[in-house]
Coordinates of N, CA and C in Angstrom, one line a residue:
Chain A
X1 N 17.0 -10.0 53.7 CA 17.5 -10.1 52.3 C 19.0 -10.2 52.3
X2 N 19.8 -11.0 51.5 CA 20.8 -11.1 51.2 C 22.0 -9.8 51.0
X3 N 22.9 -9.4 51.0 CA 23.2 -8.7 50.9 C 24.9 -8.9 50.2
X4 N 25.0 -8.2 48.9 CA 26.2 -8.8 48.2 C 26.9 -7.3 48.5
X5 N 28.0 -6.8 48.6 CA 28.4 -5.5 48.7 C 30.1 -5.3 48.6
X6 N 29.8 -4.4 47.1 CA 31.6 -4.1 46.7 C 31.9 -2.9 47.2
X7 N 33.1 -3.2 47.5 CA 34.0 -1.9 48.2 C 33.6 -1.1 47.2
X8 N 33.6 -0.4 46.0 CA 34.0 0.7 45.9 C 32.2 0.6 44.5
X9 N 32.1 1.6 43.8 CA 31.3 2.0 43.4 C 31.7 2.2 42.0
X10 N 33.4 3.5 42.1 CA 33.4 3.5 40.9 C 34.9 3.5 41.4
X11 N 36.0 3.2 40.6 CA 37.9 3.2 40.8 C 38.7 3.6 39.5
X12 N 39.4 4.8 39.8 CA 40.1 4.9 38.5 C 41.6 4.2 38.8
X13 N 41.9 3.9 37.9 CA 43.8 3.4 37.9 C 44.5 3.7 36.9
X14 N 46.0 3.4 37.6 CA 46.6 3.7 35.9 C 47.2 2.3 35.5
X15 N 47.4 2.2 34.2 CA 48.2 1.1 34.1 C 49.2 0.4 34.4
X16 N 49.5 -1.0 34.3 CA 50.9 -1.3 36.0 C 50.2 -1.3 37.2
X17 N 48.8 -0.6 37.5 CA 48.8 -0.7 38.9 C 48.2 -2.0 39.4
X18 N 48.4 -2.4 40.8 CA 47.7 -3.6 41.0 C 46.3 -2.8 41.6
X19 N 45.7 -3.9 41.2 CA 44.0 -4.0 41.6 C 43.6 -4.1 42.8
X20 N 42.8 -4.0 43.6 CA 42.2 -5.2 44.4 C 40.6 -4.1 44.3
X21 N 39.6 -5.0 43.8 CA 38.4 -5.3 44.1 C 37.7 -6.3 45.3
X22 N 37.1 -6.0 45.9 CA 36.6 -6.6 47.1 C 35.0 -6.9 47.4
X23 N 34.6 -7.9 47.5 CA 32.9 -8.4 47.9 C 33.1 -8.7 49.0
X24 N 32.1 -8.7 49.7 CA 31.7 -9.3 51.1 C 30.1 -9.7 50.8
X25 N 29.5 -10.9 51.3 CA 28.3 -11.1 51.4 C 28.1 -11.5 53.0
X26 N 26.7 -11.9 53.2 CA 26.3 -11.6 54.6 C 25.1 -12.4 54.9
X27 N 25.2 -13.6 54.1 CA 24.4 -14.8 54.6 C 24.8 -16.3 54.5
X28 N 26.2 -16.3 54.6 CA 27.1 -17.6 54.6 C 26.6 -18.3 53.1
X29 N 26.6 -17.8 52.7 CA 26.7 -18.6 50.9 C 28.0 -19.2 51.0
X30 N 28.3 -20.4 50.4 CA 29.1 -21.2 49.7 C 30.2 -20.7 48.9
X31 N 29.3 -20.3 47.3 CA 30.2 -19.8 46.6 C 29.9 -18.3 46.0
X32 N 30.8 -17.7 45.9 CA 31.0 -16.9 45.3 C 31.8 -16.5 43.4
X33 N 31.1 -15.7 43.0 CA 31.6 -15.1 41.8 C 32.4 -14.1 41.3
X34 N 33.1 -14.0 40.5 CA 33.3 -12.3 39.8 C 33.5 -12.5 38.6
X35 N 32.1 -11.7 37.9 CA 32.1 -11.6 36.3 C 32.3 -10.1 35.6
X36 N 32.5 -9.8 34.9 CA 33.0 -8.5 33.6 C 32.0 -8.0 32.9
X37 N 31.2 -7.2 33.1 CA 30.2 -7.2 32.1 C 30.4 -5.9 30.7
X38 N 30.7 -6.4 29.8 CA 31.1 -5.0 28.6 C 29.8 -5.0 27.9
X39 N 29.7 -4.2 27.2 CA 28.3 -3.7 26.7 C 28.5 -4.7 25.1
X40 N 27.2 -5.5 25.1 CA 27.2 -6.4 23.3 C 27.8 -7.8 23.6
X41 N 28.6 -8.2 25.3 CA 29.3 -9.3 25.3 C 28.5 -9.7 26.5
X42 N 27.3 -9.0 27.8 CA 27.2 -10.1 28.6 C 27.8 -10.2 29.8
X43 N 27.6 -10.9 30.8 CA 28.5 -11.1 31.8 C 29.4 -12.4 31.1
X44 N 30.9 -12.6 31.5 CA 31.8 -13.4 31.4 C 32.3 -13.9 32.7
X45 N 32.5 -14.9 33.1 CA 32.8 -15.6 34.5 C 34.1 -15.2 34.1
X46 N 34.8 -15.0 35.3 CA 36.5 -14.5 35.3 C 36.9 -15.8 36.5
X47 N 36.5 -15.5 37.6 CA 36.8 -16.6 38.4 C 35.5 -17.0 39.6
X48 N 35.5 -18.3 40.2 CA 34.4 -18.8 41.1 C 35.1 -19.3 42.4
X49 N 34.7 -19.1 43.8 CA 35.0 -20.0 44.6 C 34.0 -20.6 45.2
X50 N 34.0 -22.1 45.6 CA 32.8 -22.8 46.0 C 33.3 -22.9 47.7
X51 N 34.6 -22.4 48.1 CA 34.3 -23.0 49.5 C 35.8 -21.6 50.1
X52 N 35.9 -21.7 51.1 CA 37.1 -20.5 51.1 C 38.2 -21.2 51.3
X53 N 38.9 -20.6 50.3 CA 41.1 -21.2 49.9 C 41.1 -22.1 48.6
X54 N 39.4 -22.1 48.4 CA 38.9 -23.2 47.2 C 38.9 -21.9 45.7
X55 N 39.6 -22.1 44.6 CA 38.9 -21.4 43.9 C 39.2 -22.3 42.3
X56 N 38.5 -21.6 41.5 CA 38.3 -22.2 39.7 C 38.4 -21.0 39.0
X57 N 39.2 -21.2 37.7 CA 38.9 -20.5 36.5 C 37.7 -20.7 35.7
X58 N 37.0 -19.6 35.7 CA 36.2 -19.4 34.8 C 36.5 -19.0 33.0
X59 N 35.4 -18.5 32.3 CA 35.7 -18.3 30.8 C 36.8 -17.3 30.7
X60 N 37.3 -16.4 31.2 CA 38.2 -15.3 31.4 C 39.4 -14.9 32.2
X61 N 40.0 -16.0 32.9 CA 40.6 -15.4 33.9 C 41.7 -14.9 33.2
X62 N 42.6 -15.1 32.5 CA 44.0 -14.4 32.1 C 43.8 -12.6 32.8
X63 N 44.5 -12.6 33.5 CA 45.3 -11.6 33.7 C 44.3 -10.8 35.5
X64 N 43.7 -12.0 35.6 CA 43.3 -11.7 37.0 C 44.1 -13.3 38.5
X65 N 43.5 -13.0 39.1 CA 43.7 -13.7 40.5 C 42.5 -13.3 41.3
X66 N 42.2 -14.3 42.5 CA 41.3 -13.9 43.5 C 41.6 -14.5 44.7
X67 N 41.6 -14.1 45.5 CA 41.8 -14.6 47.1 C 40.4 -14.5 47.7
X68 N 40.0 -15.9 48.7 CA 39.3 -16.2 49.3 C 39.6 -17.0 50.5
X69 N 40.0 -15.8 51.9 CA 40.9 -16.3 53.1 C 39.3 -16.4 54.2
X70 N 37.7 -15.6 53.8 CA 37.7 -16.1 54.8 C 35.9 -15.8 54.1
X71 N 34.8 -17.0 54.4 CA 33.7 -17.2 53.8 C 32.9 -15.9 53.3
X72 N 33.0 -15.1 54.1 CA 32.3 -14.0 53.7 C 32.8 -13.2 52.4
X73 N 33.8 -13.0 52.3 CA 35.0 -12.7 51.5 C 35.5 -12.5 50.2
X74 N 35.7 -12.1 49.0 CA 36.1 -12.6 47.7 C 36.7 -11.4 46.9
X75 N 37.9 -11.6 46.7 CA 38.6 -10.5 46.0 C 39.2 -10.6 44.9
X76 N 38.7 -9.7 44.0 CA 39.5 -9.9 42.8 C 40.8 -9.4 42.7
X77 N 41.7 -10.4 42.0 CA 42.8 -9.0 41.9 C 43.4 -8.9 40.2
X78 N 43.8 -7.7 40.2 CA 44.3 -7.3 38.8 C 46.0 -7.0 38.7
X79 N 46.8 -7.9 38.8 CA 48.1 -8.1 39.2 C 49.3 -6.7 38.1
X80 N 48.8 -6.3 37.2 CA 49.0 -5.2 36.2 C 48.3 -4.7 35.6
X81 N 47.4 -3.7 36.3 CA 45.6 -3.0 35.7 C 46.3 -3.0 34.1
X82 N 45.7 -3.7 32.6 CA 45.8 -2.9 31.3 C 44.5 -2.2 31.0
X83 N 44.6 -1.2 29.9 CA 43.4 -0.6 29.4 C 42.0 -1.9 29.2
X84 N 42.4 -2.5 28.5 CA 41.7 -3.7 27.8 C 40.6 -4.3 29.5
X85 N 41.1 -4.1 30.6 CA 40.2 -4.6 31.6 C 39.3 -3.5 32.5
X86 N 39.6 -2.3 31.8 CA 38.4 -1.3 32.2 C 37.0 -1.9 31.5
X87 N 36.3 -1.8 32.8 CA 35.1 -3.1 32.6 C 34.3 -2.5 34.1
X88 N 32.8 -2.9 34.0 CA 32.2 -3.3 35.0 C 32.5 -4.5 35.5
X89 N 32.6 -4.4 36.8 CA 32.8 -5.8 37.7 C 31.7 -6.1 38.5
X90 N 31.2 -7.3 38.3 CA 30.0 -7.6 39.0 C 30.3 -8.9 40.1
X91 N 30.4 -9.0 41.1 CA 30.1 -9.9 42.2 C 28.8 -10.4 42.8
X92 N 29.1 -12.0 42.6 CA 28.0 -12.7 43.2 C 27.8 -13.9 43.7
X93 N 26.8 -13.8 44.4 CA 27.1 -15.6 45.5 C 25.8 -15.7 45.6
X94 N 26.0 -17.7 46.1 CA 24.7 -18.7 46.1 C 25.1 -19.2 47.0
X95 N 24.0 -19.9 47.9 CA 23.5 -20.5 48.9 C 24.8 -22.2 48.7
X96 N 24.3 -23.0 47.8 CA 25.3 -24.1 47.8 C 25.6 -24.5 45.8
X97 N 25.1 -23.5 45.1 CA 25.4 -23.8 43.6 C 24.7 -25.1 43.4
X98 N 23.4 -25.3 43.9 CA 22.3 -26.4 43.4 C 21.4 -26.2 42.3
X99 N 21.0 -26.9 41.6 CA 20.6 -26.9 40.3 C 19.4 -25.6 40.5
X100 N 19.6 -24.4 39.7 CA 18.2 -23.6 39.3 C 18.7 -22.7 40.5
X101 N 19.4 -22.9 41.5 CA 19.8 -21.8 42.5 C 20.1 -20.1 42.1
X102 N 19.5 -19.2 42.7 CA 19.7 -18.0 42.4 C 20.8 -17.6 42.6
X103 N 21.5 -16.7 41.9 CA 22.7 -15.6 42.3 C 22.4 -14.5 42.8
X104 N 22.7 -14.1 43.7 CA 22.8 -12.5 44.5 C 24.5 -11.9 43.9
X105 N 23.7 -10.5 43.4 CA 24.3 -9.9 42.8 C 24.7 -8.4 43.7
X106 N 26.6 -8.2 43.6 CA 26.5 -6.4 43.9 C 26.1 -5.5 43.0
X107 N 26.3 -4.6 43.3 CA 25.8 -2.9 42.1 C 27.0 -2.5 41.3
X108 N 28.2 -3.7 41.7 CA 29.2 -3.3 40.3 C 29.8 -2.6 41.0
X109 N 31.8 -2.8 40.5 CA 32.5 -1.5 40.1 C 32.8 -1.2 39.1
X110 N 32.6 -0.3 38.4 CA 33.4 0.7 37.3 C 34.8 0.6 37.1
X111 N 35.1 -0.2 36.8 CA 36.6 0.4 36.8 C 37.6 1.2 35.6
X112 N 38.1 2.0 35.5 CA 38.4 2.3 34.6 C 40.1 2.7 34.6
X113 N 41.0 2.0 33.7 CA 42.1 1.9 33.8 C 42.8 2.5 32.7
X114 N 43.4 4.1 33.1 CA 44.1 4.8 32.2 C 45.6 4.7 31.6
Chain B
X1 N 29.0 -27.8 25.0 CA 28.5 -26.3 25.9 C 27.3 -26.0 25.9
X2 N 27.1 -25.3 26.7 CA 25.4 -24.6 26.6 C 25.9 -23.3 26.6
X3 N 24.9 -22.7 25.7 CA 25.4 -21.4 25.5 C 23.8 -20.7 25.0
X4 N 23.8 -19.3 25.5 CA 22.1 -18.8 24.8 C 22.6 -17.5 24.0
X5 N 22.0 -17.3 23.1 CA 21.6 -16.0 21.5 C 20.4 -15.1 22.3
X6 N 20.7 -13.7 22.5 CA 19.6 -12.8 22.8 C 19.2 -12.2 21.4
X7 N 18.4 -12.3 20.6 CA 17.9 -11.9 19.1 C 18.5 -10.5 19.2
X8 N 18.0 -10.0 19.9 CA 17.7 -8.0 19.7 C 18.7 -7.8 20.8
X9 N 19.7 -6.5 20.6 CA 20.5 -5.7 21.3 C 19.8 -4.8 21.7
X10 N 18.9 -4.2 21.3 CA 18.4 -3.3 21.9 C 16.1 -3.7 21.8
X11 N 15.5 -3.3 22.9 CA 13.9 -3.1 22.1 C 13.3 -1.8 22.3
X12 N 13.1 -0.9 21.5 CA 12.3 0.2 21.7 C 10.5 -0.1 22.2
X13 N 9.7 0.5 22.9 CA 8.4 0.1 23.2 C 7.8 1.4 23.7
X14 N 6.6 1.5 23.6 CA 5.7 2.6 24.2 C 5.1 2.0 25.3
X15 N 4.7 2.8 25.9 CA 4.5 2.1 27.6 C 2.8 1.8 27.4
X16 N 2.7 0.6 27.9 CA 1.1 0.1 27.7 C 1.3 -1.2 26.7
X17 N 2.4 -0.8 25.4 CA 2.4 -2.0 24.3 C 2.4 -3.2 25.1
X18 N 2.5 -4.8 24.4 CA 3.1 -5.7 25.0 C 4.9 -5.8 24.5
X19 N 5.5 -6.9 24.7 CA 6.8 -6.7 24.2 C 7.0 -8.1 24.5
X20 N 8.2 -8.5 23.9 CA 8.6 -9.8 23.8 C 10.5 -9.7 23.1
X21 N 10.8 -10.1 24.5 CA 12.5 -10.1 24.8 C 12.7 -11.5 23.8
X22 N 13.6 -11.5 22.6 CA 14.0 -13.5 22.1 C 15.0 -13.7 22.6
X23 N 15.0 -15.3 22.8 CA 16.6 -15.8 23.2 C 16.2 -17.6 22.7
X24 N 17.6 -17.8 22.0 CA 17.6 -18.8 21.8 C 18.7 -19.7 22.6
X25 N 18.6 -21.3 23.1 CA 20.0 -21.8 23.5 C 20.3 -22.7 23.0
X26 N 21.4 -23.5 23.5 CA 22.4 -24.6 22.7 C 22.5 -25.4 23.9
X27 N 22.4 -26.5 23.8 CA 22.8 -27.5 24.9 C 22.6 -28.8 24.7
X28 N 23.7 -29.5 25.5 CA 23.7 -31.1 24.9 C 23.2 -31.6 26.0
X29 N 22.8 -31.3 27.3 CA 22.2 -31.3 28.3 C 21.3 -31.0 28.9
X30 N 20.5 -31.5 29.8 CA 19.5 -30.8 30.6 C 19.8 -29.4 30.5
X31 N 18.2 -28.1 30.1 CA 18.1 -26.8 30.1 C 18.3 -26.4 31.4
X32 N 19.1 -25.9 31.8 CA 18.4 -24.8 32.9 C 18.4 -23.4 32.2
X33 N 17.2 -22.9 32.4 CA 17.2 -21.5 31.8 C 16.6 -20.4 33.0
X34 N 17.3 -19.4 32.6 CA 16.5 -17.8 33.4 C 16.5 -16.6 32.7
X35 N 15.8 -15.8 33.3 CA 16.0 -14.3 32.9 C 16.1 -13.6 34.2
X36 N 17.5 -12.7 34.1 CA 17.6 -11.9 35.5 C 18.2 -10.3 34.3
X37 N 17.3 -9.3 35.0 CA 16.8 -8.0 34.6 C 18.5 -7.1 35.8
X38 N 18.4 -5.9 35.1 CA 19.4 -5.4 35.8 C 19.0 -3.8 35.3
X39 N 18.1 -3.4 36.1 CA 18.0 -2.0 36.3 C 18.7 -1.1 36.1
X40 N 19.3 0.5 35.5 CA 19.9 1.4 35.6 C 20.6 1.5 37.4
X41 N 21.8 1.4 37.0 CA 22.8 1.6 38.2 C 22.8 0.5 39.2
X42 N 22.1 -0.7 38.9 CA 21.9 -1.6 40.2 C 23.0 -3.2 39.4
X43 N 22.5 -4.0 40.7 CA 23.0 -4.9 40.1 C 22.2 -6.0 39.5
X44 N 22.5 -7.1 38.8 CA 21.4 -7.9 38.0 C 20.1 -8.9 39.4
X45 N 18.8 -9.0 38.9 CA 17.9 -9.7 40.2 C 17.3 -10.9 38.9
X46 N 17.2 -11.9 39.8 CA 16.4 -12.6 38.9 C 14.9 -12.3 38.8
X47 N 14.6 -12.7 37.3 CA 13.1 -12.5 37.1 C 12.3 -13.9 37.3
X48 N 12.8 -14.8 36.1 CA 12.1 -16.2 36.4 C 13.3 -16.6 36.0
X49 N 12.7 -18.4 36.2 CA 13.0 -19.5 36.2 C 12.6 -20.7 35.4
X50 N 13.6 -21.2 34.3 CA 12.6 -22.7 34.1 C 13.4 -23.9 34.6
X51 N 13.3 -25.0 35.4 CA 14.2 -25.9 35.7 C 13.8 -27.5 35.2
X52 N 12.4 -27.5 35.2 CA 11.5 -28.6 34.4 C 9.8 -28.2 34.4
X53 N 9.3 -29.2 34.1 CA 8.1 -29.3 34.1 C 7.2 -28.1 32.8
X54 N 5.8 -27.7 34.0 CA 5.2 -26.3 32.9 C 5.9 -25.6 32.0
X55 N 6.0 -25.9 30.9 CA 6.4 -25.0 30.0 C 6.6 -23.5 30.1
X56 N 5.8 -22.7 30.6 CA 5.4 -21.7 30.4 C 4.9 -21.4 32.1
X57 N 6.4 -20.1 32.1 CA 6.8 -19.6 33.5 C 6.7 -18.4 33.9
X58 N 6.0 -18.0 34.9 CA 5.4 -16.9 35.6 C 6.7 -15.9 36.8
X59 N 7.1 -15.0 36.5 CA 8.0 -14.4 37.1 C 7.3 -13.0 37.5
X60 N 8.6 -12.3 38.1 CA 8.0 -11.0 39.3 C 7.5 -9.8 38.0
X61 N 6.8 -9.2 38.5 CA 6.3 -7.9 37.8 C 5.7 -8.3 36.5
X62 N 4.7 -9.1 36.3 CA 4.0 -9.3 35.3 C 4.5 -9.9 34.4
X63 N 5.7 -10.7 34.0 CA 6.6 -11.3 33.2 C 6.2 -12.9 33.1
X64 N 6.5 -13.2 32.0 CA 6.5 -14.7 32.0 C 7.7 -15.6 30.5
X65 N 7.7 -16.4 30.8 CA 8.5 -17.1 29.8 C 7.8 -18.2 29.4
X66 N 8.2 -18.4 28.1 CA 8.0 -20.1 27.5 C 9.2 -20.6 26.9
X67 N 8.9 -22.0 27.5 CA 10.3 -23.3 27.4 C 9.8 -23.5 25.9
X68 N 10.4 -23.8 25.0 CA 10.1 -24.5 23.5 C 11.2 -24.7 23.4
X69 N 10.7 -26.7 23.8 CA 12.4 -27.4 23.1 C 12.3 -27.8 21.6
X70 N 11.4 -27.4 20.9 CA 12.0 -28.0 19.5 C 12.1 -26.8 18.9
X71 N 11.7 -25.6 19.4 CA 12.4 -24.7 19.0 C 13.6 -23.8 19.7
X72 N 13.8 -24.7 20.7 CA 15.3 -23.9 21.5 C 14.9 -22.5 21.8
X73 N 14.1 -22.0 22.1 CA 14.0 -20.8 22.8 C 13.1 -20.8 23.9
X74 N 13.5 -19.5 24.3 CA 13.1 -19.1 25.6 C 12.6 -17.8 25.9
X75 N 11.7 -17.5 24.7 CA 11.1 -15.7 24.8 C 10.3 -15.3 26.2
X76 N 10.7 -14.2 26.5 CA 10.3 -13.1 28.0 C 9.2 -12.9 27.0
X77 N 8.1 -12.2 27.8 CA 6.7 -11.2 27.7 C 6.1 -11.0 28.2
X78 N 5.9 -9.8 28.0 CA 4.8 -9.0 29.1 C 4.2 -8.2 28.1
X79 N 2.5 -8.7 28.6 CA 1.8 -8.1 27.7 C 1.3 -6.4 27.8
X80 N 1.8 -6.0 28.7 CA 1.5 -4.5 28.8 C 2.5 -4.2 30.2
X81 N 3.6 -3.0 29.2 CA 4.7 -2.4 29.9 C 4.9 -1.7 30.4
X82 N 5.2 -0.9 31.8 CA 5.6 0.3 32.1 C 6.9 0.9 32.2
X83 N 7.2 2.0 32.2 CA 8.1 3.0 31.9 C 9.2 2.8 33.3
X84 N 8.5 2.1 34.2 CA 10.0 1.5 35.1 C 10.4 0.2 34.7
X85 N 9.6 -0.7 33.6 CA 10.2 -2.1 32.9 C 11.6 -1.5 32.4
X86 N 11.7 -0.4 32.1 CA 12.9 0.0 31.4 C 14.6 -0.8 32.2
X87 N 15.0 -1.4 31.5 CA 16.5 -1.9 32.0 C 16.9 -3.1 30.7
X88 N 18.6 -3.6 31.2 CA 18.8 -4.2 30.4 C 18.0 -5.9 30.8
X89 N 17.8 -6.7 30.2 CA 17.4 -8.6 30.4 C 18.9 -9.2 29.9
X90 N 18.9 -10.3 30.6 CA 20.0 -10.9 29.8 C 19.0 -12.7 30.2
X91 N 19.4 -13.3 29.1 CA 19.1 -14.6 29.3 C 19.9 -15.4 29.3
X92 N 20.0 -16.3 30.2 CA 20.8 -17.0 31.2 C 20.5 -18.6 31.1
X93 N 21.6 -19.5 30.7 CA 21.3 -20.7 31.4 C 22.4 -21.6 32.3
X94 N 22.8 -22.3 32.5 CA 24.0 -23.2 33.2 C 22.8 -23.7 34.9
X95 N 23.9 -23.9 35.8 CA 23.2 -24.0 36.9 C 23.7 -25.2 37.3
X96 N 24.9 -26.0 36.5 CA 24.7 -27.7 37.0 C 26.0 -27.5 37.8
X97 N 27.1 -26.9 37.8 CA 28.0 -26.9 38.5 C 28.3 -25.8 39.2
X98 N 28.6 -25.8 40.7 CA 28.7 -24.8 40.9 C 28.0 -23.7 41.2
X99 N 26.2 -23.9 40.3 CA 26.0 -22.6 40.3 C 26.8 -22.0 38.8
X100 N 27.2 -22.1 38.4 CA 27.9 -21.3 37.3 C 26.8 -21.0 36.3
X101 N 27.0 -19.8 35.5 CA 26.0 -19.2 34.8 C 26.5 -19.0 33.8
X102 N 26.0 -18.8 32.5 CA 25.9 -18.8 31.0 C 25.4 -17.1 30.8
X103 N 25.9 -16.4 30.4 CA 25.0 -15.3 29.8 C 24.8 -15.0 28.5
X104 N 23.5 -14.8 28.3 CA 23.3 -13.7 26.9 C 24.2 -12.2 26.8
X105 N 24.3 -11.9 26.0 CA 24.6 -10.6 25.7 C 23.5 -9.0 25.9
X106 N 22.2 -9.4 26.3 CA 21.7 -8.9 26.7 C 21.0 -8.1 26.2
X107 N 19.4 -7.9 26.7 CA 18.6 -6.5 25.6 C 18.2 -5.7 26.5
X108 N 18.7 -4.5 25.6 CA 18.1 -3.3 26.7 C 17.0 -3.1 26.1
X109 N 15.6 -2.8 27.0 CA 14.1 -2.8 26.9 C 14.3 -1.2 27.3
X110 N 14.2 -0.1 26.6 CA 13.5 1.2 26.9 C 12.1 1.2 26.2
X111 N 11.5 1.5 27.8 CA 9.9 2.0 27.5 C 9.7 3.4 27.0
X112 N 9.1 3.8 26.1 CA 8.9 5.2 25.9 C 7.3 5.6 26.2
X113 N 7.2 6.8 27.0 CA 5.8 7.4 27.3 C 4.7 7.9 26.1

């Protein structure tokens, strides 16, 4: 089975601080995800990378960044944690992003920025 | 854009009833549609799939969907529910680039005993 897995579970911060969220997957997938999920809105794409050093904005990105130095890899970052981005973070990657292709998903971090 | 409408924020159900998740979408393009379920504490798995063809699509744990293009939706059901169906659904479409996904806003299905 696929295996998508975020560093951390749950992260408190304060505000100003920088971020880093972290995925690793473990079956050479292509691309990777990281979406936001708030309760009544859904997951939101923040950013995508289809290849590693390759990356896209998605519906959200203001006020993030991601680095992807090596295939397994995908980090979010939050360059001045605000309140407004305490959010679940969900990471996920696909085989090559072909039509109807599934996403493997992590278990989320919590983040919560005081 | 393609974009999908989950009807209900939330569905209350007794365990045994049937139940029926709505979602409507928008697209000026070929559908791709899904439903991927996201359990208490985990992360989202897909359920089903429609990408063409049969209308009416058979997913894991006794679920199924129907395509209806003249009426733009794509309702989940299961005709008899149990008390671990409980989680949120979100209905999903995109799939042409990338992989990139569309989400609903999502319904939480609590079973009640």
């Amino acid at each position: 089975d696929v295996k998508v897995t975020q560093s951390s579970r749950y992260l408190v911060k304060r505000t100003g601080e920088k971020v880093f969220l972290e995925c690793v997957q473990d079956m050479d997938h292509e691309n990777m995800f990281w979406y936001r999920q708030d309760p009544g809105l859904g997951l939101r794409l923040i950013y995508f990378s289809y290849d590693v050093k390759m990356k896209e904005k998605g519906d959200i990105p203001e006020g993030y960044s991601v680095s992807r130095e090596k295939k397994e890899r995908f980090s979010l970052i939050l360059e001045s944690a605000s309140t407004n981005q305490t959010s679940m973070y969900l990471c996920a990657s696909s085989l090559t992003g072909g039509r109807g292709e599934k996403l493997f998903f992590g278990s989320g971090t919590q983040l919560s920025v005081l | 854009a393609q974009s999908v409408t989950q009807l209900d924020s939330q569905v209350p159900v007794f365990e045994e009833a049937p139940v029926e998740l709505r979602c409507n979408y928008s697209s000026s393009v070929s559908v791709y549609l899904f439903w991927y379920v996201q359990y208490p504490n985990q992360g989202l798995q897909l359920l089903l799939k429609y990408l063409s063809g049969s209308t009416l699509v058979k997913g894991i744990n006794g679920f199924e969907a129907e395509f209806n293009k003249s009426q733009t939706s794509f309702h989940l059901r299961k005709p008899s529910v149990h008390i671990s169906d409980t989680a949120e659904y979100f209905c999903v479409t995109g799939g042409t680039s990338y992989g990139k996904l569309t989400f609903g806003q999502g319904t939480i299905l609590t079973v009640h005993p």
